[in-house]
Tab-separated table of C-alpha atoms in Angstrom:
chain	number	residue	atom	x	y	z
A	1	MET	CA	109.255	-68.143	7.980
A	2	THR	CA	108.337	-65.803	10.817
A	3	ASN	CA	107.645	-62.141	11.029
A	4	THR	CA	110.256	-59.667	12.185
A	5	THR	CA	109.568	-56.114	13.284
A	6	THR	CA	111.535	-54.658	10.377
A	7	THR	CA	109.659	-56.499	7.620
A	8	PRO	CA	107.089	-54.228	5.925
A	9	GLN	CA	103.467	-55.332	5.802
A	10	TYR	CA	101.909	-56.162	2.385
A	11	PRO	CA	99.691	-54.889	0.836
A	12	MET	CA	100.626	-51.258	1.414
A	13	ALA	CA	98.173	-48.353	1.257
A	14	ARG	CA	97.999	-46.094	-1.792
A	15	ASP	CA	98.437	-42.341	-1.389
A	16	ALA	CA	94.919	-40.867	-1.579
A	17	ARG	CA	96.325	-37.931	-3.557
A	18	CYS	CA	97.643	-40.280	-6.267
A	19	PRO	CA	94.831	-42.815	-6.714
A	20	PHE	CA	96.238	-44.179	-10.007
A	21	ASP	CA	99.699	-44.916	-8.630
A	22	PRO	CA	100.909	-47.982	-6.731
A	23	ALA	CA	101.434	-47.552	-2.987
A	24	PRO	CA	104.435	-45.232	-2.316
A	25	ALA	CA	105.911	-47.862	0.048
A	26	LEU	CA	105.878	-50.347	-2.841
A	27	HIS	CA	107.845	-47.859	-4.954
A	28	ASP	CA	110.413	-47.651	-2.146
A	29	GLN	CA	110.752	-51.442	-2.188
A	30	GLN	CA	111.343	-51.338	-5.951
A	31	GLU	CA	114.129	-48.801	-5.550
A	32	GLN	CA	115.750	-50.880	-2.813
A	33	ALA	CA	116.077	-54.204	-4.656
A	34	PRO	CA	114.400	-56.479	-7.232
A	35	LEU	CA	113.492	-58.903	-4.442
A	36	THR	CA	112.619	-57.841	-0.893
A	37	LYS	CA	110.726	-59.449	1.982
A	38	VAL	CA	107.207	-58.587	3.160
A	39	CYS	CA	104.898	-59.844	5.866
A	40	ILE	CA	101.209	-60.601	5.164
A	41	TRP	CA	97.974	-60.715	7.201
A	42	ASN	CA	98.642	-64.132	8.775
A	43	GLY	CA	102.099	-63.164	10.037
A	44	THR	CA	104.063	-65.098	7.412
A	45	THR	CA	106.931	-63.555	5.432
A	46	HIS	CA	107.332	-63.862	1.646
A	47	TRP	CA	109.400	-62.607	-1.253
A	48	LEU	CA	108.145	-59.412	-2.876
A	49	VAL	CA	109.238	-59.197	-6.509
A	50	THR	CA	109.419	-55.500	-7.274
A	51	ARG	CA	110.761	-55.216	-10.824
A	52	TYR	CA	109.413	-56.031	-14.275
A	53	GLU	CA	112.102	-58.460	-15.526
A	54	GLU	CA	112.188	-60.503	-12.326
A	55	GLN	CA	108.371	-60.644	-12.204
A	56	ARG	CA	108.243	-61.995	-15.755
A	57	ALA	CA	111.050	-64.469	-15.115
A	58	LEU	CA	109.403	-65.898	-11.996
A	59	LEU	CA	105.823	-65.978	-13.303
A	60	ALA	CA	107.014	-67.873	-16.398
A	61	ASP	CA	109.191	-70.264	-14.360
A	62	PRO	CA	107.879	-73.854	-14.270
A	63	ARG	CA	109.389	-74.190	-10.776
A	64	VAL	CA	106.646	-72.013	-9.242
A	65	SER	CA	103.180	-73.185	-8.260
A	66	ALA	CA	99.842	-71.332	-8.194
A	67	ASP	CA	98.293	-73.980	-5.935
A	68	VAL	CA	96.809	-72.174	-2.920
A	69	PHE	CA	96.697	-75.436	-0.924
A	70	ARG	CA	100.498	-75.881	-0.947
A	71	ASP	CA	102.431	-75.166	2.243
A	72	GLY	CA	104.028	-71.743	2.169
A	73	PHE	CA	101.591	-70.228	-0.355
A	74	PRO	CA	101.166	-66.482	0.344
A	75	LEU	CA	97.382	-66.456	0.642
A	76	ALA	CA	95.537	-63.183	-0.006
A	77	ALA	CA	92.838	-64.191	2.504
A	78	PRO	CA	91.947	-67.294	4.539
A	79	ILE	CA	90.617	-70.243	2.532
A	80	VAL	CA	87.168	-71.424	3.547
A	81	GLY	CA	86.489	-75.106	2.801
A	82	ASN	CA	88.563	-77.227	0.449
A	83	ARG	CA	87.051	-76.265	-2.893
A	84	ARG	CA	89.456	-75.063	-5.551
A	85	PRO	CA	88.280	-71.841	-7.164
A	86	GLY	CA	89.081	-73.082	-10.677
A	87	PHE	CA	92.159	-73.713	-12.782
A	88	ILE	CA	93.740	-70.356	-11.954
A	89	VAL	CA	94.973	-71.965	-8.719
A	90	GLN	CA	95.971	-75.304	-10.240
A	91	ASP	CA	99.244	-76.362	-11.832
A	92	ASP	CA	99.967	-78.144	-15.102
A	93	PRO	CA	99.113	-80.671	-16.392
A	94	GLU	CA	95.609	-80.371	-14.834
A	95	HIS	CA	95.595	-76.581	-15.305
A	96	ALA	CA	96.450	-76.907	-19.010
A	97	ARG	CA	93.856	-79.646	-19.525
A	98	LEU	CA	91.058	-77.528	-18.044
A	99	ARG	CA	92.187	-74.234	-19.575
A	100	ARG	CA	92.329	-75.701	-23.071
A	101	MET	CA	88.692	-76.707	-22.794
A	102	VAL	CA	87.673	-73.038	-22.819
A	103	THR	CA	90.366	-71.360	-24.908
A	104	ALA	CA	88.726	-71.808	-28.335
A	105	PRO	CA	85.943	-69.212	-27.843
A	106	PHE	CA	88.570	-66.655	-26.731
A	107	ALA	CA	90.778	-67.072	-29.805
A	108	VAL	CA	91.644	-63.668	-31.262
A	109	LYS	CA	89.763	-64.016	-34.555
A	110	ARG	CA	86.625	-65.406	-32.927
A	111	ILE	CA	86.639	-62.519	-30.475
A	112	GLN	CA	87.201	-59.993	-33.295
A	113	ALA	CA	84.021	-61.286	-34.928
A	114	MET	CA	82.145	-60.000	-31.857
A	115	ARG	CA	83.067	-56.369	-32.612
A	116	PRO	CA	79.727	-55.361	-34.229
A	117	ALA	CA	77.760	-56.912	-31.334
A	118	ILE	CA	79.916	-55.147	-28.719
A	119	GLN	CA	79.620	-51.868	-30.637
A	120	LYS	CA	75.818	-52.200	-30.611
A	121	ILE	CA	75.728	-52.966	-26.865
A	122	THR	CA	77.933	-49.915	-26.254
A	123	ASP	CA	75.859	-47.603	-28.478
A	124	ASP	CA	72.557	-48.750	-26.962
A	125	LEU	CA	73.812	-48.177	-23.415
A	126	ILE	CA	75.046	-44.687	-24.346
A	127	ASP	CA	71.586	-43.941	-25.843
A	128	ASP	CA	70.014	-45.014	-22.537
A	129	LEU	CA	72.541	-43.019	-20.525
A	130	LEU	CA	71.833	-39.860	-22.523
A	131	ALA	CA	68.080	-40.383	-22.186
A	132	GLY	CA	68.333	-40.896	-18.413
A	133	PRO	CA	69.100	-38.617	-15.453
A	134	ASN	CA	72.083	-36.245	-15.652
A	135	PRO	CA	74.338	-36.583	-13.626
A	136	ALA	CA	74.501	-40.380	-13.482
A	137	ASP	CA	76.694	-43.104	-12.017
A	138	LEU	CA	78.833	-44.310	-14.936
A	139	VAL	CA	79.605	-47.622	-13.173
A	140	GLU	CA	75.989	-48.702	-12.855
A	141	ALA	CA	74.699	-47.185	-16.081
A	142	PHE	CA	77.529	-48.171	-18.397
A	143	ALA	CA	80.835	-49.598	-17.130
A	144	LEU	CA	79.326	-52.728	-15.556
A	145	PRO	CA	76.517	-53.467	-18.073
A	146	VAL	CA	78.844	-53.475	-21.140
A	147	PRO	CA	81.066	-56.418	-20.075
A	148	SER	CA	78.220	-58.065	-18.204
A	149	LEU	CA	76.034	-58.198	-21.335
A	150	VAL	CA	78.966	-59.411	-23.418
A	151	ILE	CA	80.040	-62.231	-21.086
A	152	CYS	CA	76.413	-63.324	-20.572
A	153	ASP	CA	76.027	-63.627	-24.321
A	154	LEU	CA	79.274	-65.592	-24.669
A	155	LEU	CA	78.511	-67.954	-21.777
A	156	GLY	CA	74.775	-68.275	-22.421
A	157	VAL	CA	73.766	-66.784	-19.058
A	158	PRO	CA	70.429	-64.896	-19.145
A	159	TYR	CA	71.198	-61.203	-18.547
A	160	THR	CA	67.843	-60.868	-16.770
A	161	ASP	CA	69.580	-62.530	-13.794
A	162	HIS	CA	72.298	-59.874	-13.696
A	163	GLU	CA	71.316	-58.376	-10.340
A	164	PHE	CA	71.773	-61.776	-8.696
A	165	PHE	CA	75.232	-62.531	-10.057
A	166	GLN	CA	76.518	-58.966	-10.004
A	167	GLN	CA	75.619	-58.673	-6.319
A	168	ASN	CA	77.290	-61.984	-5.445
A	169	SER	CA	80.279	-61.192	-7.596
A	170	LYS	CA	80.720	-57.850	-5.804
A	171	THR	CA	80.762	-59.660	-2.442
A	172	LEU	CA	83.098	-62.372	-3.683
A	173	ILE	CA	85.900	-60.040	-4.723
A	174	ARG	CA	85.739	-57.635	-1.778
A	175	LEU	CA	88.510	-58.526	0.667
A	176	SER	CA	86.954	-56.567	3.548
A	177	VAL	CA	83.981	-58.976	3.506
A	178	PRO	CA	84.391	-61.906	5.983
A	179	PRO	CA	85.754	-65.047	4.225
A	180	GLU	CA	82.648	-67.113	5.120
A	181	GLU	CA	80.413	-64.531	3.442
A	182	ARG	CA	82.624	-64.481	0.351
A	183	ALA	CA	82.550	-68.281	0.171
A	184	ALA	CA	78.741	-68.204	0.467
A	185	ALA	CA	78.536	-65.737	-2.433
A	186	ALA	CA	80.686	-68.045	-4.574
A	187	GLN	CA	78.465	-70.956	-3.588
A	188	ASN	CA	75.342	-69.007	-4.618
A	189	VAL	CA	76.678	-68.428	-8.135
A	190	ARG	CA	77.984	-72.002	-8.381
A	191	GLY	CA	74.533	-73.339	-7.482
A	192	TYR	CA	72.947	-71.040	-10.042
A	193	LEU	CA	75.377	-72.187	-12.746
A	194	THR	CA	74.872	-75.857	-11.844
A	195	ASP	CA	71.130	-75.416	-12.461
A	196	LEU	CA	71.802	-73.527	-15.680
A	197	LEU	CA	74.169	-76.257	-16.911
A	198	ALA	CA	71.449	-78.842	-16.253
A	199	GLN	CA	69.034	-76.761	-18.359
A	200	LYS	CA	71.629	-76.539	-21.158
A	201	ALA	CA	72.005	-80.336	-21.075
A	202	ARG	CA	68.312	-80.575	-21.978
A	203	ARG	CA	68.326	-77.705	-24.462
A	204	PRO	CA	71.861	-76.869	-25.642
A	205	GLY	CA	72.555	-73.474	-27.204
A	206	ASP	CA	75.429	-72.005	-29.190
A	207	ASP	CA	77.286	-70.817	-26.109
A	208	LEU	CA	80.216	-71.629	-23.840
A	209	LEU	CA	78.184	-73.260	-21.065
A	210	SER	CA	76.617	-75.648	-23.602
A	211	MET	CA	80.140	-76.438	-24.783
A	212	LEU	CA	81.068	-77.325	-21.179
A	213	VAL	CA	78.007	-79.583	-20.986
A	214	GLY	CA	79.405	-81.432	-24.007
A	215	ARG	CA	82.680	-81.950	-22.100
A	216	VAL	CA	80.783	-83.250	-19.079
A	217	GLU	CA	78.821	-85.663	-21.278
A	218	ALA	CA	82.077	-86.842	-22.874
A	219	GLY	CA	83.387	-87.655	-19.378
A	220	GLU	CA	86.210	-85.067	-19.625
A	221	LEU	CA	84.884	-82.739	-16.943
A	222	THR	CA	82.925	-83.258	-13.718
A	223	PRO	CA	79.704	-81.234	-13.371
A	224	ASP	CA	81.295	-79.527	-10.362
A	225	ASP	CA	84.375	-78.489	-12.360
A	226	ALA	CA	82.104	-77.229	-15.158
A	227	ALA	CA	80.289	-74.970	-12.692
A	228	GLY	CA	83.677	-73.832	-11.326
A	229	VAL	CA	84.948	-72.891	-14.786
A	230	GLY	CA	81.669	-71.074	-15.488
A	231	LEU	CA	81.980	-69.174	-12.210
A	232	LEU	CA	85.543	-68.121	-12.988
A	233	LEU	CA	84.651	-66.849	-16.471
A	234	LEU	CA	81.496	-65.068	-15.328
A	235	ILE	CA	83.207	-63.191	-12.481
A	236	ALA	CA	86.449	-62.475	-14.352
A	237	GLY	CA	84.474	-61.515	-17.448
A	238	HIS	CA	82.740	-58.511	-16.035
A	239	GLU	CA	84.536	-57.286	-12.902
A	240	THR	CA	87.844	-56.594	-14.610
A	241	THR	CA	86.657	-54.822	-17.757
A	242	ALA	CA	84.055	-52.858	-15.776
A	243	ASN	CA	86.796	-51.443	-13.566
A	244	MET	CA	89.007	-50.634	-16.550
A	245	ILE	CA	86.132	-48.694	-18.144
A	246	ALA	CA	85.289	-46.636	-15.055
A	247	LEU	CA	88.819	-46.096	-13.726
A	248	GLY	CA	90.119	-45.492	-17.260
A	249	THR	CA	87.477	-42.814	-17.784
A	250	LEU	CA	88.474	-41.113	-14.541
A	251	ALA	CA	92.169	-41.261	-15.494
A	252	LEU	CA	91.394	-39.721	-18.892
A	253	LEU	CA	89.230	-36.980	-17.352
A	254	GLN	CA	92.203	-36.165	-15.081
A	255	ASN	CA	94.506	-36.071	-18.133
A	256	PRO	CA	92.483	-33.888	-20.535
A	257	GLU	CA	95.236	-33.602	-23.171
A	258	GLN	CA	95.390	-37.393	-23.438
A	259	LEU	CA	91.597	-37.596	-23.597
A	260	ALA	CA	91.591	-34.990	-26.390
A	261	LEU	CA	94.128	-37.064	-28.308
A	262	LEU	CA	91.960	-40.166	-28.080
A	263	ARG	CA	88.708	-38.339	-28.857
A	264	GLY	CA	90.224	-36.537	-31.824
A	265	SER	CA	91.555	-39.623	-33.586
A	266	ASP	CA	89.803	-42.335	-35.576
A	267	ASP	CA	93.022	-44.306	-36.035
A	268	PRO	CA	92.443	-47.848	-34.733
A	269	LYS	CA	96.186	-48.066	-33.993
A	270	LEU	CA	96.030	-45.144	-31.577
A	271	VAL	CA	92.930	-46.637	-29.930
A	272	ALA	CA	94.692	-49.998	-29.529
A	273	SER	CA	97.782	-48.296	-28.141
A	274	ALA	CA	95.615	-46.256	-25.725
A	275	VAL	CA	94.085	-49.488	-24.420
A	276	GLU	CA	97.527	-51.016	-23.796
A	277	GLU	CA	98.752	-47.880	-22.042
A	278	LEU	CA	95.680	-47.655	-19.811
A	279	LEU	CA	96.055	-51.360	-18.972
A	280	ARG	CA	99.687	-50.703	-18.008
A	281	TYR	CA	99.067	-47.438	-16.171
A	282	LEU	CA	96.084	-48.668	-14.117
A	283	SER	CA	96.978	-52.386	-13.672
A	284	ILE	CA	93.735	-53.038	-11.832
A	285	THR	CA	94.532	-56.532	-10.511
A	286	HIS	CA	96.520	-54.943	-7.696
A	287	ASN	CA	96.505	-57.771	-5.190
A	288	GLY	CA	99.771	-59.321	-6.356
A	289	ARG	CA	100.211	-62.428	-8.487
A	290	ARG	CA	101.047	-65.039	-5.862
A	291	ARG	CA	103.076	-68.242	-6.172
A	292	VAL	CA	105.095	-70.681	-4.077
A	293	ALA	CA	108.493	-72.070	-5.143
A	294	LEU	CA	108.587	-75.819	-5.859
A	295	GLU	CA	112.399	-75.927	-6.000
A	296	ASP	CA	115.231	-73.573	-5.049
A	297	ILE	CA	115.387	-70.728	-7.573
A	298	ASP	CA	118.412	-68.454	-7.979
A	299	ILE	CA	117.415	-65.012	-9.210
A	300	ALA	CA	118.846	-61.486	-8.976
A	301	GLY	CA	121.546	-62.569	-6.516
A	302	GLU	CA	119.058	-64.200	-4.126
A	303	THR	CA	117.948	-67.796	-3.627
A	304	ILE	CA	114.246	-68.427	-3.257
A	305	ARG	CA	114.055	-71.716	-1.357
A	306	ALA	CA	111.541	-74.442	-2.175
A	307	GLY	CA	108.383	-73.789	-0.170
A	308	GLU	CA	108.861	-70.007	0.050
A	309	GLY	CA	106.106	-67.668	-1.094
A	310	ILE	CA	106.428	-65.187	-3.960
A	311	ILE	CA	104.296	-62.060	-4.524
A	312	CYS	CA	104.502	-60.143	-7.821
A	313	PRO	CA	102.538	-56.859	-7.722
A	314	ASN	CA	102.071	-56.284	-11.444
A	315	GLU	CA	100.999	-52.668	-10.946
A	316	LEU	CA	104.545	-52.118	-9.668
A	317	GLY	CA	106.240	-54.057	-12.493
A	318	ASN	CA	104.282	-51.917	-14.941
A	319	ARG	CA	105.762	-48.772	-13.349
A	320	ASP	CA	109.351	-50.027	-13.484
A	321	PRO	CA	111.517	-47.333	-15.169
A	322	ARG	CA	113.789	-50.151	-16.415
A	323	ALA	CA	110.916	-51.350	-18.651
A	324	PHE	CA	108.960	-48.138	-19.358
A	325	ALA	CA	110.425	-44.621	-19.719
A	326	ALA	CA	108.778	-42.052	-17.403
A	327	PRO	CA	106.541	-44.861	-16.090
A	328	ASP	CA	104.281	-42.624	-13.988
A	329	ASP	CA	103.158	-40.589	-17.030
A	330	LEU	CA	100.015	-41.622	-18.875
A	331	ASP	CA	101.110	-41.488	-22.527
A	332	LEU	CA	98.653	-43.058	-24.956
A	333	THR	CA	101.177	-42.927	-27.794
A	334	ARG	CA	103.856	-45.026	-26.104
A	335	ASP	CA	104.461	-48.682	-26.946
A	336	ALA	CA	103.190	-50.396	-23.792
A	337	ARG	CA	102.329	-53.732	-25.393
A	338	HIS	CA	104.806	-55.673	-23.210
A	339	HIS	CA	103.046	-54.724	-19.935
A	340	VAL	CA	102.122	-57.398	-17.404
A	341	ALA	CA	98.604	-56.148	-16.575
A	342	PHE	CA	97.214	-59.550	-17.623
A	343	GLY	CA	99.926	-61.323	-15.619
A	344	PHE	CA	102.597	-63.494	-17.203
A	345	GLY	CA	103.347	-67.192	-17.485
A	346	VAL	CA	100.906	-70.031	-18.064
A	347	HIS	CA	98.199	-68.353	-15.983
A	348	GLN	CA	98.111	-65.158	-18.055
A	349	CYS	CA	94.559	-63.909	-18.566
A	350	LEU	CA	92.532	-66.138	-20.847
A	351	GLY	CA	90.008	-63.420	-21.692
A	352	GLN	CA	92.521	-60.782	-22.761
A	353	PRO	CA	91.473	-60.643	-26.455
A	354	LEU	CA	87.906	-59.987	-25.276
A	355	ALA	CA	88.970	-57.385	-22.699
A	356	ARG	CA	91.064	-55.571	-25.306
A	357	LEU	CA	88.230	-55.523	-27.827
A	358	GLU	CA	85.669	-54.294	-25.279
A	359	LEU	CA	88.001	-51.508	-24.185
A	360	GLN	CA	88.846	-50.529	-27.770
A	361	VAL	CA	85.144	-50.208	-28.591
A	362	VAL	CA	84.278	-48.351	-25.390
A	363	TYR	CA	87.229	-45.928	-25.342
A	364	SER	CA	86.722	-45.079	-29.031
A	365	THR	CA	82.972	-44.527	-28.621
A	366	LEU	CA	82.062	-43.100	-25.206
A	367	TYR	CA	84.079	-39.847	-25.291
A	368	ARG	CA	83.244	-39.117	-28.929
A	369	ARG	CA	79.524	-39.586	-28.385
A	370	ILE	CA	79.563	-37.588	-25.125
A	371	PRO	CA	82.300	-34.996	-25.722
A	372	THR	CA	81.220	-32.928	-22.707
A	373	LEU	CA	81.530	-35.857	-20.287
A	374	ARG	CA	82.906	-34.622	-16.938
A	375	LEU	CA	83.272	-35.724	-13.357
A	376	ALA	CA	80.217	-34.652	-11.322
A	377	THR	CA	82.162	-34.641	-8.061
A	378	THR	CA	85.749	-34.087	-6.917
A	379	VAL	CA	88.376	-36.830	-7.208
A	380	ASP	CA	88.853	-36.984	-3.435
A	381	ALA	CA	85.130	-37.812	-3.068
A	382	VAL	CA	85.289	-40.771	-5.479
A	383	PRO	CA	85.063	-44.121	-3.599
A	384	PHE	CA	88.091	-46.182	-4.695
A	385	LYS	CA	88.180	-49.979	-4.346
A	386	ASN	CA	91.117	-50.155	-1.971
A	387	ASP	CA	89.679	-53.338	-0.432
A	388	GLY	CA	89.056	-55.103	-3.737
A	389	VAL	CA	90.825	-58.020	-5.398
A	390	VAL	CA	90.448	-55.783	-8.432
A	391	TYR	CA	91.101	-52.022	-8.163
A	392	GLY	CA	88.680	-49.461	-9.509
A	393	VAL	CA	85.874	-47.210	-8.302
A	394	TYR	CA	82.626	-48.231	-6.628
A	395	GLU	CA	80.839	-45.277	-8.220
A	396	LEU	CA	81.733	-42.636	-10.775
A	397	PRO	CA	79.295	-39.717	-10.824
A	398	VAL	CA	79.487	-38.074	-14.251
A	399	ALA	CA	77.607	-35.253	-15.991
A	400	TRP	CA	77.586	-33.919	-19.568
B	1	MET	CA	115.993	-67.408	-39.311
B	2	ARG	CA	113.271	-69.925	-38.652
B	3	ILE	CA	110.427	-69.504	-36.135
B	4	VAL	CA	109.713	-72.336	-33.707
B	5	VAL	CA	106.409	-72.682	-31.801
B	6	ASP	CA	106.187	-75.189	-28.949
B	7	GLN	CA	102.502	-76.132	-29.013
B	8	ASP	CA	102.745	-78.120	-25.771
B	9	ARG	CA	103.867	-75.032	-23.893
B	10	CYS	CA	101.364	-72.676	-25.604
B	11	VAL	CA	98.562	-71.405	-23.327
B	12	ALA	CA	96.452	-69.942	-26.161
B	13	SER	CA	96.641	-66.360	-24.904
B	14	GLY	CA	96.518	-65.164	-28.520
B	15	GLN	CA	99.349	-62.684	-27.884
B	16	CYS	CA	101.305	-63.834	-30.954
B	17	VAL	CA	98.300	-63.395	-33.265
B	18	MET	CA	97.764	-59.879	-31.938
B	19	ALA	CA	101.457	-59.079	-32.494
B	20	ALA	CA	101.896	-60.692	-35.933
B	21	GLU	CA	98.663	-61.936	-37.480
B	22	GLU	CA	100.285	-62.733	-40.824
B	23	VAL	CA	102.725	-65.099	-39.153
B	24	PHE	CA	100.667	-66.763	-36.407
B	25	ASP	CA	97.147	-68.162	-36.145
B	26	GLN	CA	95.264	-70.267	-33.605
B	27	ARG	CA	93.873	-73.811	-33.876
B	28	ASP	CA	90.075	-73.906	-34.100
B	29	GLU	CA	89.659	-76.552	-31.428
B	30	ASP	CA	91.677	-75.007	-28.580
B	31	GLY	CA	93.251	-71.720	-29.654
B	32	VAL	CA	96.791	-73.135	-29.548
B	33	ALA	CA	99.222	-71.188	-31.759
B	34	VAL	CA	99.989	-72.376	-35.274
B	35	LEU	CA	102.676	-71.036	-37.542
B	36	LEU	CA	101.537	-69.677	-40.916
B	37	THR	CA	104.980	-68.761	-42.218
B	38	PRO	CA	108.025	-70.392	-40.555
B	39	GLN	CA	110.395	-68.109	-42.444
B	40	PRO	CA	109.358	-64.512	-41.719
B	41	ALA	CA	110.054	-61.814	-44.288
B	42	ASP	CA	112.454	-59.102	-43.163
B	43	ASP	CA	109.645	-56.600	-42.679
B	44	GLN	CA	107.832	-59.078	-40.399
B	45	LEU	CA	110.767	-59.590	-38.052
B	46	GLY	CA	109.840	-56.691	-35.768
B	47	ASP	CA	106.349	-58.091	-35.196
B	48	VAL	CA	107.755	-61.586	-34.689
B	49	GLN	CA	110.189	-60.244	-32.096
B	50	GLN	CA	107.277	-58.637	-30.299
B	51	ALA	CA	105.343	-61.919	-30.384
B	52	ILE	CA	108.362	-63.632	-28.802
B	53	THR	CA	108.567	-60.940	-26.103
B	54	VAL	CA	104.881	-60.975	-25.175
B	55	CYS	CA	104.295	-64.748	-25.326
B	56	PRO	CA	103.498	-65.533	-21.668
B	57	ALA	CA	104.456	-69.196	-22.000
B	58	ARG	CA	107.811	-68.501	-23.709
B	59	ALA	CA	106.664	-70.922	-26.408
B	60	ILE	CA	108.094	-69.041	-29.421
B	61	TRP	CA	111.703	-68.522	-30.443
B	62	LEU	CA	113.954	-68.057	-33.472
B	63	GLU	CA	116.524	-70.565	-34.620
B	64	PRO	CA	119.205	-70.273	-37.292
B	65	ASP	CA	118.128	-71.963	-40.525
B	66	SER	CA	120.953	-74.488	-40.287
B	67	VAL	CA	119.505	-76.059	-37.112
B	68	ALA	CA	117.311	-79.034	-37.963
């Protein structure tokens, strides 16, 4: 497929005045049709899936591939080298085989058992925040350490190394960083995890990396794949939740009546519903779920031909009025459970029970313990992550 | 109605357990969905419907009792 002058460029820019909303040009595409065409950075043209139902149908369709090395795949950025960044870009059966090796620790009931530990991490960090300088950067002091401490504990990564992997992780998911530099950052963390896995082989612990060592020893996983899985879980485990905490806090501060509702209630159902609504409303993985068709697929009056690329911006699907009434309103009481913020289909987020629990603990604790929490700057001065694989804020100056 | 879970399709997202924890559970070894009660009570049907809707792998559905 080739570019034409009339095909809009994807991704589109957000409106700086509406930092929580998808790009206005994306909204226009949604109004036009469920499937439109967009052009990406390398000049290729792909299908843009604008509506909720069609996004779900295509992401759950076994005739689409997530393999970034297939011809026609709508790459988000150039690939450096030939290393696969984990099972999120592989297809079944290999994807299922690798994914199932790490699903057990993320089972809902096992994650629920972590609630007291996550509550303690949250409370301790709030104690430190309150004892420290005021104003403070909520990202550095709270939003990033909570999920970082939790995922380190789950994986068996020493938190004392957090500066190293947080720095590399930041580089890795920033699309404005040159691809070679991003690949080097991934390689740094991979090397680190390879060494750590070797240590675990000598002295296993009760953690996920030690479990992967067991798989390597059983001949089910190569040491390289084990490091790749570890890398995926480490990066995904803190970048996403950290952004939901900081951006969610900003969204609540901008919607004081919703914040008051959350702060004034100790009903776990309202807290859970608030988490789902904030996941829907913010949809921080705003880079589009990308696939390539393996066969011709007829959908919504169009035919996606085998080999054509498909981009599903889930932040747009989550604002589809056909699926959510008044979709641009933040309403913590609505039933938003069917959102696609974690994606859809076989690649849907593996860590979602953990993300939900972390957010339930944080959202039900932070604003109650610091009821005077406020933004220490103006919204237009907040640095948003427009160049990130994951949307959010680089800093959030707050005071109390 | 009878609930059917296709364990080969399941991706262990845990969505069904979150929607209807009295009806669904997960296997210890890999988190794959298991059915606790194949015949949901009437007051569980709403939660079961939600589990069907949110299952990302479309691995859960209802069948009439007469179907073997």
